[in-house]
CSV table of C-alpha atoms in Angstrom, one decimal:
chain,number,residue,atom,x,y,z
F,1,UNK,CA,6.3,-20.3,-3.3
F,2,UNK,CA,7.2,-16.7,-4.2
F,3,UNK,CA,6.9,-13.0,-2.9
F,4,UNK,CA,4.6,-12.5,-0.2
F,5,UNK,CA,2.5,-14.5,2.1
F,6,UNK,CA,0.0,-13.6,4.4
F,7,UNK,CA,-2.2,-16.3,6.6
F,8,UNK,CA,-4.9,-16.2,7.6
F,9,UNK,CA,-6.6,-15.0,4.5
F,10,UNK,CA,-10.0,-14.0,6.7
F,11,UNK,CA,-10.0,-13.9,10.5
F,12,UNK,CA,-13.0,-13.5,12.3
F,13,UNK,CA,-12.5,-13.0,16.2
F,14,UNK,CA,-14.6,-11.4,19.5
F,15,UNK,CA,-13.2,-8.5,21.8
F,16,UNK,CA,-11.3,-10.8,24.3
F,17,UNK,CA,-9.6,-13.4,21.4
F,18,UNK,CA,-5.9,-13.6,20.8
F,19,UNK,CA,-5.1,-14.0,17.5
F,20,UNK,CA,-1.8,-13.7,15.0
F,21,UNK,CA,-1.5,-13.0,11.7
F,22,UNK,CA,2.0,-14.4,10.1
F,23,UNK,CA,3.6,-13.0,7.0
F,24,UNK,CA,6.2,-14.8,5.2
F,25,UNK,CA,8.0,-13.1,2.1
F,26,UNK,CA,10.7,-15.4,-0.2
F,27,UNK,CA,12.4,-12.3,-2.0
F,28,UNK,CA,15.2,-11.9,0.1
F,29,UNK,CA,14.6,-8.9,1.7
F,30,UNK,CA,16.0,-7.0,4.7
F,31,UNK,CA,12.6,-4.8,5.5
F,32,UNK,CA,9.1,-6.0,6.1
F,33,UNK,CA,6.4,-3.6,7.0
F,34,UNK,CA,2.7,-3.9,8.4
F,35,UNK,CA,-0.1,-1.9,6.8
F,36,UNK,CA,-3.5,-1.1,7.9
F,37,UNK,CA,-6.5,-0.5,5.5
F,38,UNK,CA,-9.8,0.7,6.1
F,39,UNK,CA,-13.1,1.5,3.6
F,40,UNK,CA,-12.8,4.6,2.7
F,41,UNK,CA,-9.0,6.0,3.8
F,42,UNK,CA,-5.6,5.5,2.8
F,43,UNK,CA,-3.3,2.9,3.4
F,44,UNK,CA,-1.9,3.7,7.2
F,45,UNK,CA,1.5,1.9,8.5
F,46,UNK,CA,1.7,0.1,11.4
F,47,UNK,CA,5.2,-0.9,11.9
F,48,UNK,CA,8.4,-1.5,10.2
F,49,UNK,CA,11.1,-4.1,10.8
F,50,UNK,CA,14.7,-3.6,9.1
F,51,UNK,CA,17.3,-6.3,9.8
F,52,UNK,CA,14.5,-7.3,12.3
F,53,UNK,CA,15.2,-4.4,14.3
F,54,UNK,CA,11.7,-2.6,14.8
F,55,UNK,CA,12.7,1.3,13.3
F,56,UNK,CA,9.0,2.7,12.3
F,57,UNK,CA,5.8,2.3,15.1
F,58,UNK,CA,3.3,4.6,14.3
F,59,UNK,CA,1.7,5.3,17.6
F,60,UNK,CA,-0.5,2.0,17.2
F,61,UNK,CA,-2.5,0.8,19.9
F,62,UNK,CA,-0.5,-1.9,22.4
F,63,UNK,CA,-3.2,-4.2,21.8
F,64,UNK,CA,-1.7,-4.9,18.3
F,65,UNK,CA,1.9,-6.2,19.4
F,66,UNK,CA,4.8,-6.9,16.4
F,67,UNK,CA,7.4,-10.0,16.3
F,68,UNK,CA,10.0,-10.4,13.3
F,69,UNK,CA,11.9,-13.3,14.4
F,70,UNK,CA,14.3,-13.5,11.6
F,71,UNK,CA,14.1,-11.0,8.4
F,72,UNK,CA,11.4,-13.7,6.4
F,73,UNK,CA,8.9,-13.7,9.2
F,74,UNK,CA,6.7,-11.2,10.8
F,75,UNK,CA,3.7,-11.7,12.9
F,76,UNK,CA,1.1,-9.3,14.5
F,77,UNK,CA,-0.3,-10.5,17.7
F,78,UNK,CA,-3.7,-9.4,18.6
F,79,UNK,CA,-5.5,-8.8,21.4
F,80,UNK,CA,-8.6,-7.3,23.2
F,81,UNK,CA,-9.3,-5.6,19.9
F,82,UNK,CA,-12.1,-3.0,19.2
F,83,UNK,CA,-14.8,-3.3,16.4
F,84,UNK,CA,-13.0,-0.5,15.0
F,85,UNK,CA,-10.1,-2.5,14.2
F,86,UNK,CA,-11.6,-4.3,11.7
F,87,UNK,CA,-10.3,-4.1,8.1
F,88,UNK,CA,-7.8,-5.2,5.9
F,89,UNK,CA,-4.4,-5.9,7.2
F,90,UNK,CA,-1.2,-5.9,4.7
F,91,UNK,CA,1.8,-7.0,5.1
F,92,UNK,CA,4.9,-5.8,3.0
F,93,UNK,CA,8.5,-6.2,2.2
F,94,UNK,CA,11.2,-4.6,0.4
F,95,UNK,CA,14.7,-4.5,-0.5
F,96,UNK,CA,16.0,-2.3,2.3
F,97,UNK,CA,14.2,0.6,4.9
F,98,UNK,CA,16.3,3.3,2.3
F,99,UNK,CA,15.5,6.4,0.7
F,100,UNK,CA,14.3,3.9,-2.4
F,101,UNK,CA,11.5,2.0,-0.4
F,102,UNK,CA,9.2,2.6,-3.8
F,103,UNK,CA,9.2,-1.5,-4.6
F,104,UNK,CA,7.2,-2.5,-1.7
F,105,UNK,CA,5.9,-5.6,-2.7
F,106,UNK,CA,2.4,-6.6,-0.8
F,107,UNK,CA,0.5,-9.6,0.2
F,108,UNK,CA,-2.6,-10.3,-0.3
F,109,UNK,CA,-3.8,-9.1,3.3
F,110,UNK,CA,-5.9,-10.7,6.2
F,111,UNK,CA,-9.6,-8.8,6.2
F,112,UNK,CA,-9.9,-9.0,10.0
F,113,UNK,CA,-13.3,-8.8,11.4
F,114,UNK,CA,-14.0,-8.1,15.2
F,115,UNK,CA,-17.2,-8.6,16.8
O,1,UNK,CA,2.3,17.4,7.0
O,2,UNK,CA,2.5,15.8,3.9
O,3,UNK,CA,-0.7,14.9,2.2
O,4,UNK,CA,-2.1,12.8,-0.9
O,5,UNK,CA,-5.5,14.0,-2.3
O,6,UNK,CA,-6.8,11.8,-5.5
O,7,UNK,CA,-9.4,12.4,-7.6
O,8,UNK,CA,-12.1,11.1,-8.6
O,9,UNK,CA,-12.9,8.7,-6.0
O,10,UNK,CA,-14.8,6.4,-8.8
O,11,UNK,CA,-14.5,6.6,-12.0
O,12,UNK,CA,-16.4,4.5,-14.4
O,13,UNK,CA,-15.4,4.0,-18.1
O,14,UNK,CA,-16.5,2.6,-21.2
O,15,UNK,CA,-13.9,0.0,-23.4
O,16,UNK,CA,-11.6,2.2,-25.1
O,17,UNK,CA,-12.3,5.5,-23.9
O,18,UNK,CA,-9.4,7.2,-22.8
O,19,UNK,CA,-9.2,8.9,-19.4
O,20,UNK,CA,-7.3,10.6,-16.1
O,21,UNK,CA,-6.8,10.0,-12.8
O,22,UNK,CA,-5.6,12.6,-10.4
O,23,UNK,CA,-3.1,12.8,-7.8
O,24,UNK,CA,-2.6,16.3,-6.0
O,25,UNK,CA,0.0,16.0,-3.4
O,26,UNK,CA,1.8,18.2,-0.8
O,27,UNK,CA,4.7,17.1,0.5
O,28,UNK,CA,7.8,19.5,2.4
O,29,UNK,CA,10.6,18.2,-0.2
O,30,UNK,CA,9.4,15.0,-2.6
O,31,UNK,CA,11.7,12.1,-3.2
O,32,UNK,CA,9.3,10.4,-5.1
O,33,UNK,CA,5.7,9.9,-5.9
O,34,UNK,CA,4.5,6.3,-6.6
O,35,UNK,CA,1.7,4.4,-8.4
O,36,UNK,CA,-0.3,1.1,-7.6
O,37,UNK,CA,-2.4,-0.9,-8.6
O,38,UNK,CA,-4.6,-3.0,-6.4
O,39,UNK,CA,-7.4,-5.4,-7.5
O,40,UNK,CA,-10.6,-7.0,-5.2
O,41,UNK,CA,-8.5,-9.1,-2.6
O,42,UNK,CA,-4.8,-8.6,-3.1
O,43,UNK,CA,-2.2,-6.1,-2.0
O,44,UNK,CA,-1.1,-3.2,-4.2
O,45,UNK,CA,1.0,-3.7,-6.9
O,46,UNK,CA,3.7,-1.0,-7.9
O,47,UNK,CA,3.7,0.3,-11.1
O,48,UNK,CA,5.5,3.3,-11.5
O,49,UNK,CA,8.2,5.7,-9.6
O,50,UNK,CA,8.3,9.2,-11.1
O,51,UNK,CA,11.1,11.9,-9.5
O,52,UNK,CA,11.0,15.0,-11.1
O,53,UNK,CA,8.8,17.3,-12.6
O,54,UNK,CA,8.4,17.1,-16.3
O,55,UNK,CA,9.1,12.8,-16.0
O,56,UNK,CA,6.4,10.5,-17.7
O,57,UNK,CA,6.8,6.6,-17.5
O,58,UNK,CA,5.0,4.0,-19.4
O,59,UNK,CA,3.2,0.8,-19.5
O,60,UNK,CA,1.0,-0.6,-21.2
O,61,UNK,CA,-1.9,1.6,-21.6
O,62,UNK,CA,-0.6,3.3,-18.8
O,63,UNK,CA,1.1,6.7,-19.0
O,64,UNK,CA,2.3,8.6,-15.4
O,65,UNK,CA,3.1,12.2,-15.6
O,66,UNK,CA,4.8,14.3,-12.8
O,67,UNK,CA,4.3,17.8,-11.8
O,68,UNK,CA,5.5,20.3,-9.3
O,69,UNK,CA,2.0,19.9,-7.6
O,70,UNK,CA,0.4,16.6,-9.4
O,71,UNK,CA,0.4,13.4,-11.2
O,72,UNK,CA,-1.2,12.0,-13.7
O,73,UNK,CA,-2.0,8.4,-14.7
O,74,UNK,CA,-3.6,8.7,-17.9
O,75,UNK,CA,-5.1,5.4,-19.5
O,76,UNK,CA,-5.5,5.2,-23.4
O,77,UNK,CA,-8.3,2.6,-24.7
O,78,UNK,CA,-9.1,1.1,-21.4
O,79,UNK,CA,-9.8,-3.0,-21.2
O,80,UNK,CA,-11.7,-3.9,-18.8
O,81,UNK,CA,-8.9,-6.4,-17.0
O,82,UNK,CA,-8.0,-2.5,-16.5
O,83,UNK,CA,-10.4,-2.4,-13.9
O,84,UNK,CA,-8.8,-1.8,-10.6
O,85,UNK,CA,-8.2,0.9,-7.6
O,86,UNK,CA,-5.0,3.0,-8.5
O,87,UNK,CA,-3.2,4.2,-5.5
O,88,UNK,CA,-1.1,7.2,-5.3
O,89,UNK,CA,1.5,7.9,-2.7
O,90,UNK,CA,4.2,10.3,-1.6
O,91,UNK,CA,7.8,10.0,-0.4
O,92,UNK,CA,9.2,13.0,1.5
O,93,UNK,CA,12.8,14.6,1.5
O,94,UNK,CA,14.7,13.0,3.1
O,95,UNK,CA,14.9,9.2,3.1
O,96,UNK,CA,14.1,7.0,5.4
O,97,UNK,CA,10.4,8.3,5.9
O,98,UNK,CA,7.4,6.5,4.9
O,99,UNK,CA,5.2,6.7,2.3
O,100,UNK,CA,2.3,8.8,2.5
O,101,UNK,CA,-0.9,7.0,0.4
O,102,UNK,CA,-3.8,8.8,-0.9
O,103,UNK,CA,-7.5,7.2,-0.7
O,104,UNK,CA,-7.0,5.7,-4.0
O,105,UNK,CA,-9.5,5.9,-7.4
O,106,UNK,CA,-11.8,2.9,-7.9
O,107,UNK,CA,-11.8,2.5,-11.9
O,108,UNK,CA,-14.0,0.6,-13.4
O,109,UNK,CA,-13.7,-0.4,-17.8
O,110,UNK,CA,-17.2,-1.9,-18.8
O,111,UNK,CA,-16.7,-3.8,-21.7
């Protein structure tokens, strides 16, 4: 399996649920980044591990809560989320958290849906 | 702040007719301003890094142009496996800062 892998592909969950979502990238980098996307804006980060040292956290609600156990894993743990929450949730990696970030190679997302 | 404004939101095309998409972009000092591509259920896919004003990169049908205050990805004879949302974002001076995204255009090439 290559580049980037994101699991579940659809998550459906209620207001008190804890859920993950795992992301998994076979490139061999040293920086993996979490992405929200909603109808309508842009692309917002969320976090951003390098050497599995947390460096970016973009005043995200605690109820989402990062884990990058070694530099090929990271997981978003979820819980007591709102409706507004739902959308599309990317993970991404790249070579190194650098000046030349521009390669950021995505997965194909977890569309999240809270009821 | 640095901002990413693209233009239009939708843009619908016939097979072969050639066309623009917009990115307007205001950034304090830019490092770099980025293209993607992203179809119906994936993540975006880079396509292009421009860095200077007066820089054009190719692909394809796809041509990326860079100014002081925009970018241009201009697509010649569009196919319809064209179809796609084109994402634009900004990097600001100096390193180590994210990238900024605009909202994206929605094309789509009807065959």
């Amino acid at each position: 399996e290559t580049g980037v892998t994101q699991t579940p592909r659809h998550l459906v969950m209620g207001m008190t649920n804890k859920k993950s979502l795992k992301c998994e990238q076979h490139l061999g980098h040293n920086a993996m980044y979490w992405y929200k996307q909603s109808a309508k804006k842009p692309l917002e980060l969320m976090f951003v591990y390098s050497l599995e040292e947390r460096v970016e956290n973009n005043s995200v609600p605690s109820r989402f809560s990062p884990e990058c156990p070694n530099s090929s894993h990271l997981f978003l743990h979820l819980h007591t989320l709102q409706p507004e929450d739902s959308a599309l949730y990317l993970c991404a990696s790249s070579q190194a958290w650098t000046a030349d970030n521009e390669k950021l190679f995505f997965g194909s997302g977890t569309q999240l849906s809270v009821l | 702040e640095d901002q990413v404004t693209q233009s239009p939101e939708a843009l619908r095309l016939q097979e072969g007719e050639s066309s623009s998409l917009n990115c307007s972009y205001t950034v304090s000092g830019l490092r770099g301003l980025f293209w993607y591509r992203q179809d119906p259920g994936k993540g975006p896919e880079f396509l292009f890094t421009l860095y200077s004003a007066g820089e054009e990169k190719e692909k394809e049908r796809l041509k990326a142009t860079l100014t002081k205050k925009e970018s241009f990805l201009h697509i010649t004879a569009p196919k319809p496996e064209d179809s796609a949302t084109y994402l634009c974002a900004v990097q600001a001076i100096p390193g180590n800062t994210p990238l900024v995204f605009g909202k994206g255009t929605r094309l789509s090439v009807i065959a």
